[in-house]
Coordinates of N, CA and C in Angstrom, one line a residue:
M1 N 0.6 -1.4 0.2 CA 0.0 0.3 -0.1 C 0.7 1.3 0.1
N2 N 0.3 2.4 -0.7 CA 1.2 3.5 -0.8 C 0.2 4.5 -0.6
W3 N 0.5 5.4 0.2 CA -0.2 6.7 0.7 C 0.4 7.9 0.4
V4 N 0.1 8.7 -0.3 CA 0.3 10.1 -0.4 C -0.2 10.8 1.1
N5 N 0.5 11.1 1.7 CA 0.1 11.6 2.7 C -0.2 13.0 3.3
Y6 N 0.7 13.8 2.6 CA 1.1 14.9 3.3 C 1.1 15.9 2.3
K7 N 0.4 17.0 2.2 CA 0.3 18.1 1.2 C 1.5 19.0 1.5
T8 N 2.7 19.1 1.1 CA 3.9 20.0 0.9 C 3.5 21.4 0.4
G9 N 2.9 21.3 -0.7 CA 2.4 22.5 -1.5 C 3.4 22.7 -2.5
I10 N 4.4 21.9 -2.5 CA 5.3 22.1 -3.6 C 5.0 20.8 -4.8
K11 N 5.0 21.1 -5.9 CA 4.6 19.9 -6.9 C 5.9 19.1 -7.0
H12 N 5.8 17.8 -7.0 CA 7.0 17.1 -7.0 C 7.7 16.4 -5.8
L13 N 6.9 17.1 -4.7 CA 7.6 16.9 -3.3 C 6.7 16.2 -2.4
Y14 N 6.9 15.0 -2.2 CA 5.8 14.3 -1.3 C 6.8 13.8 -0.2
F15 N 5.8 13.9 1.2 CA 5.9 12.8 2.1 C 5.3 11.9 2.1
R16 N 5.8 10.7 2.1 CA 5.0 9.0 1.9 C 5.2 8.3 2.9
M17 N 4.1 7.6 3.1 CA 4.3 6.3 4.3 C 4.0 5.1 3.4
E18 N 4.8 4.1 3.3 CA 4.1 3.0 2.6 C 4.3 1.8 3.6
A19 N 3.4 0.9 3.2 CA 3.8 -0.6 4.0 C 3.1 -1.7 3.3
D20 N 3.7 -2.8 3.1 CA 3.5 -3.9 2.5 C 3.4 -5.3 3.4
K21 N 3.8 -6.3 2.6 CA 3.6 -7.7 3.6 C 5.0 -7.9 4.1
R22 N 6.2 -6.9 3.9 CA 7.6 -7.4 4.4 C 8.0 -6.2 5.2
S23 N 7.7 -4.6 4.7 CA 8.4 -3.8 5.5 C 7.3 -2.3 5.4
A24 N 7.6 -1.4 6.0 CA 7.2 -0.2 6.3 C 8.6 0.8 6.1
T25 N 8.1 2.0 5.3 CA 8.9 3.1 5.0 C 8.2 4.5 4.8
I26 N 9.2 5.2 5.3 CA 8.2 6.7 5.6 C 9.4 7.5 4.7
A27 N 9.2 8.4 3.9 CA 10.0 9.0 2.9 C 9.5 10.4 2.6
I28 N 10.8 11.2 2.2 CA 10.4 12.7 1.8 C 10.9 12.1 0.3
E29 N 10.2 12.2 -0.8 CA 10.7 12.0 -2.1 C 10.3 13.2 -3.1
I30 N 11.3 13.3 -3.9 CA 11.4 14.2 -4.9 C 11.2 13.5 -6.2
T31 N 10.1 13.7 -7.0 CA 9.7 13.0 -8.2 C 10.0 13.7 -9.7
H32 N 10.5 15.0 -9.4 CA 10.5 15.8 -10.6 C 11.3 14.9 -11.7
S33 N 10.6 14.9 -13.0 CA 11.4 14.1 -14.1 C 12.8 14.6 -14.4
D34 N 13.0 16.0 -14.2 CA 14.4 16.4 -14.5 C 15.4 16.2 -13.3
T35 N 16.5 15.5 -13.4 CA 17.6 15.2 -12.3 C 18.0 16.4 -11.8
G36 N 18.2 17.2 -12.5 CA 19.1 18.3 -12.0 C 18.2 19.1 -11.2
I37 N 16.9 19.4 -11.3 CA 15.8 19.7 -10.2 C 16.0 19.1 -8.9
Q38 N 15.7 17.3 -9.3 CA 16.1 16.6 -7.8 C 17.1 17.2 -7.1
E39 N 18.3 17.6 -8.0 CA 19.4 17.7 -7.1 C 19.4 19.0 -6.5
L40 N 18.7 20.0 -7.1 CA 18.6 21.3 -6.3 C 17.6 21.5 -5.1
F41 N 16.7 20.3 -5.1 CA 15.9 20.0 -3.7 C 16.5 19.2 -2.9
F42 N 17.5 18.3 -3.3 CA 18.3 17.5 -2.6 C 19.4 18.4 -1.7
G43 N 19.8 19.1 -2.4 CA 20.8 20.3 -1.9 C 20.4 21.1 -0.8
Q44 N 19.0 21.5 -1.0 CA 18.3 22.4 -0.2 C 18.1 21.7 1.1
F45 N 17.6 20.3 1.0 CA 17.3 19.5 2.1 C 18.6 19.4 3.0
Q46 N 19.7 19.0 2.3 CA 21.0 19.0 2.8 C 21.4 20.2 3.5
E47 N 21.0 21.3 3.1 CA 21.1 22.6 4.0 C 20.6 22.8 5.3
F48 N 19.2 22.0 5.3 CA 18.6 21.5 6.3 C 18.8 20.5 7.0
K49 N 19.6 19.6 6.9 CA 19.9 18.5 7.6 C 20.0 18.5 8.8
T50 N 20.5 19.2 9.7 CA 20.8 19.2 11.1 C 19.3 19.5 11.5
I51 N 18.5 20.4 11.1 CA 17.4 20.8 11.6 C 16.2 19.9 11.3
L52 N 16.5 19.1 10.1 CA 15.7 17.7 10.0 C 15.9 16.7 11.3
R53 N 17.5 16.5 11.2 CA 17.7 15.7 12.0 C 17.0 15.9 13.5
S54 N 17.3 17.3 14.1 CA 16.7 17.5 15.3 C 15.3 17.2 15.5
H55 N 14.4 17.3 14.5 CA 12.9 17.2 14.5 C 12.8 15.8 14.6
L56 N 13.6 14.6 13.7 CA 13.2 13.3 13.7 C 13.9 12.6 14.9
S57 N 15.3 13.0 15.5 CA 15.9 12.5 16.4 C 16.6 11.2 16.1
E58 N 17.0 11.0 14.7 CA 17.5 10.0 14.2 C 18.1 10.0 12.8
D59 N 19.2 9.4 12.2 CA 19.5 9.7 11.1 C 18.9 8.8 9.9
W60 N 18.3 9.2 8.8 CA 17.5 8.9 7.7 C 18.5 8.1 6.4
K61 N 18.1 7.5 5.5 CA 19.0 7.3 4.6 C 18.8 8.1 3.4
W62 N 20.1 8.9 3.1 CA 19.8 9.8 1.8 C 20.1 9.1 0.5
Q63 N 19.2 9.1 -0.3 CA 19.5 8.4 -2.0 C 19.4 9.8 -2.8
L64 N 20.5 10.2 -3.6 CA 20.1 10.9 -4.6 C 20.0 10.1 -6.2
H65 N 19.0 10.2 -6.9 CA 18.6 9.5 -8.0 C 18.9 7.7 -7.8
T66 N 18.0 7.5 -7.4 CA 17.4 6.2 -7.0 C 16.3 5.7 -8.0
T67 N 15.7 4.4 -8.1 CA 14.9 4.1 -8.8 C 13.6 3.9 -7.8
G68 N 12.5 4.8 -8.4 CA 11.1 4.8 -7.4 C 10.2 3.5 -7.9
Q69 N 9.1 3.1 -7.1 CA 8.5 1.8 -7.5 C 7.8 2.0 -8.9
N70 N 7.8 3.0 -9.6 CA 7.1 3.1 -10.8 C 8.1 3.0 -11.9
G71 N 9.4 2.7 -11.4 CA 10.8 2.5 -12.5 C 11.3 3.8 -12.5
K72 N 10.8 4.8 -12.2 CA 11.5 6.5 -12.5 C 12.3 6.7 -11.5
T73 N 13.3 7.6 -12.0 CA 14.2 8.1 -11.1 C 13.7 9.2 -10.1
I74 N 14.1 8.6 -8.8 CA 13.6 9.6 -7.5 C 15.1 10.1 -7.0
T75 N 14.4 10.9 -6.1 CA 15.5 11.4 -5.1 C 14.8 10.9 -3.5
S76 N 15.1 10.3 -2.6 CA 14.4 10.2 -1.4 C 15.3 10.1 0.0
I77 N 14.8 10.6 0.9 CA 15.3 10.9 2.5 C 14.2 9.8 3.1
S78 N 14.7 8.6 3.5 CA 13.8 7.5 4.2 C 14.5 7.0 5.0
Q79 N 13.4 6.3 5.8 CA 13.5 5.5 7.1 C 12.9 4.3 6.8
Q80 N 13.2 3.2 7.1 CA 12.4 1.9 6.9 C 12.6 0.8 8.3
I81 N 11.5 0.1 8.5 CA 11.3 -1.1 9.0 C 11.4 -2.3 8.2
D82 N 11.6 -3.2 8.8 CA 11.6 -4.4 8.2 C 10.8 -5.6 9.1
N83 N 10.6 -6.8 8.1 CA 9.7 -7.9 9.1 C 8.4 -7.4 9.8
V84 N 7.9 -6.5 9.2 CA 6.3 -6.4 9.4 C 5.8 -6.2 8.5
S85 N 4.1 -6.7 8.8 CA 3.4 -6.8 7.4 C 1.9 -6.1 7.8
I86 N 1.4 -5.2 6.9 CA 0.5 -4.5 6.8 C -0.9 -5.3 7.1
F87 N -0.7 -6.5 6.6 CA -1.6 -7.6 6.4 C -1.9 -8.4 7.8
N88 N -0.7 -8.5 8.7 CA -0.8 -9.1 9.9 C -1.2 -8.0 10.9
K89 N -2.3 -8.2 11.6 CA -3.0 -7.3 12.4 C -2.2 -7.3 13.7
S90 N -1.4 -8.2 14.0 CA -0.5 -8.1 15.1 C 0.7 -7.1 15.1
D91 N 0.9 -6.8 13.8 CA 1.9 -5.7 13.2 C 1.3 -4.2 13.4
W92 N 0.3 -4.2 13.8 CA -0.6 -2.8 13.4 C 0.2 -1.7 14.3
P93 N 0.3 -2.3 15.7 CA 0.8 -1.4 16.8 C 2.1 -0.8 16.4
T94 N 3.0 -1.8 15.9 CA 4.2 -1.3 15.4 C 4.4 -0.4 14.2
L95 N 3.5 -0.7 13.6 CA 3.6 0.0 12.4 C 3.0 1.4 12.4
I96 N 2.1 1.6 13.5 CA 1.6 3.0 14.0 C 2.7 3.5 14.8
S97 N 3.1 2.8 15.6 CA 4.5 3.3 16.5 C 5.7 3.8 15.6
F98 N 5.8 3.1 14.4 CA 6.7 3.7 13.3 C 6.6 4.9 12.7
F99 N 5.0 5.1 12.3 CA 4.6 5.8 11.2 C 4.5 7.3 12.3
K100 N 3.4 7.3 13.3 CA 3.0 8.0 13.8 C 4.1 9.4 14.5
P101 N 5.1 9.0 14.9 CA 6.1 10.1 15.7 C 7.0 10.8 14.5
R102 N 7.2 9.8 13.2 CA 7.9 10.1 12.2 C 7.2 11.2 11.4
I103 N 5.9 11.2 11.4 CA 4.9 11.9 10.4 C 4.7 13.3 11.0
I104 N 4.5 13.6 12.4 CA 4.4 14.6 13.2 C 5.9 15.1 13.2
A105 N 7.0 14.2 13.3 CA 8.3 15.2 13.2 C 8.5 15.9 11.9
L106 N 8.0 14.9 10.9 CA 8.4 15.9 9.4 C 7.2 17.1 9.3
D107 N 5.9 17.0 9.8 CA 5.6 18.0 10.0 C 6.0 19.3 10.7
G108 N 6.5 19.1 12.1 CA 7.0 20.1 12.6 C 8.5 20.8 12.0
F109 N 9.3 19.7 11.2 CA 10.1 20.1 10.3 C 9.6 21.1 9.2
W110 N 8.5 20.6 8.2 CA 8.3 21.3 7.2 C 7.7 22.5 7.7
S111 N 7.0 22.9 8.9 CA 6.5 24.1 9.2 C 7.7 25.1 9.7
D112 N 8.8 24.7 9.9 CA 10.4 25.5 10.1 C 10.7 26.0 8.7
A113 N 10.8 24.8 8.0 CA 11.7 24.8 6.8 C 11.0 25.2 5.1
K114 N 9.7 25.1 5.1 CA 9.1 25.0 4.0 C 8.9 26.4 3.3
Y115 N 9.5 27.4 4.1 CA 9.5 28.7 3.4 C 10.8 28.9 2.3
A116 N 11.8 28.0 2.8 CA 13.1 28.0 2.0 C 12.9 27.3 0.9
F117 N 11.8 26.6 0.5 CA 11.7 25.9 -0.6 C 10.7 26.6 -1.7
D118 N 10.2 27.7 -1.2 CA 9.3 28.5 -2.3 C 9.7 28.8 -3.4
A119 N 11.1 28.9 -3.4 CA 11.8 29.2 -4.9 C 11.9 28.2 -5.6
L120 N 11.7 27.0 -5.2 CA 11.9 25.8 -6.0 C 10.4 25.3 -6.4
K121 N 9.4 26.3 -6.1 CA 8.0 25.7 -6.7 C 8.1 25.8 -8.1

């Protein structure tokens, strides 16, 4: 399952939560078809890496130009847990405990940083 969860207000920039039968992932995804534009967004996020880290209280995986689920080149900043299944009801508390604090932290980060991304709209 893949959810577009959060309206960033910037085209091609998404905060996503995904869960399937093996893992769960939360990510900041930059999906612009122009890889140069992806690099600009990525660079802007790197400028805010310390602030992002302070909100998340953990390090995330930073990937410039990786392949997304649809086979297109994307850039992502993500965190994942393995060995959980959206289809296993007993895993739901773990999934909620994984997603909830991270999406709240991303919201806090975005409240602080979104204006710096306005020029990239």
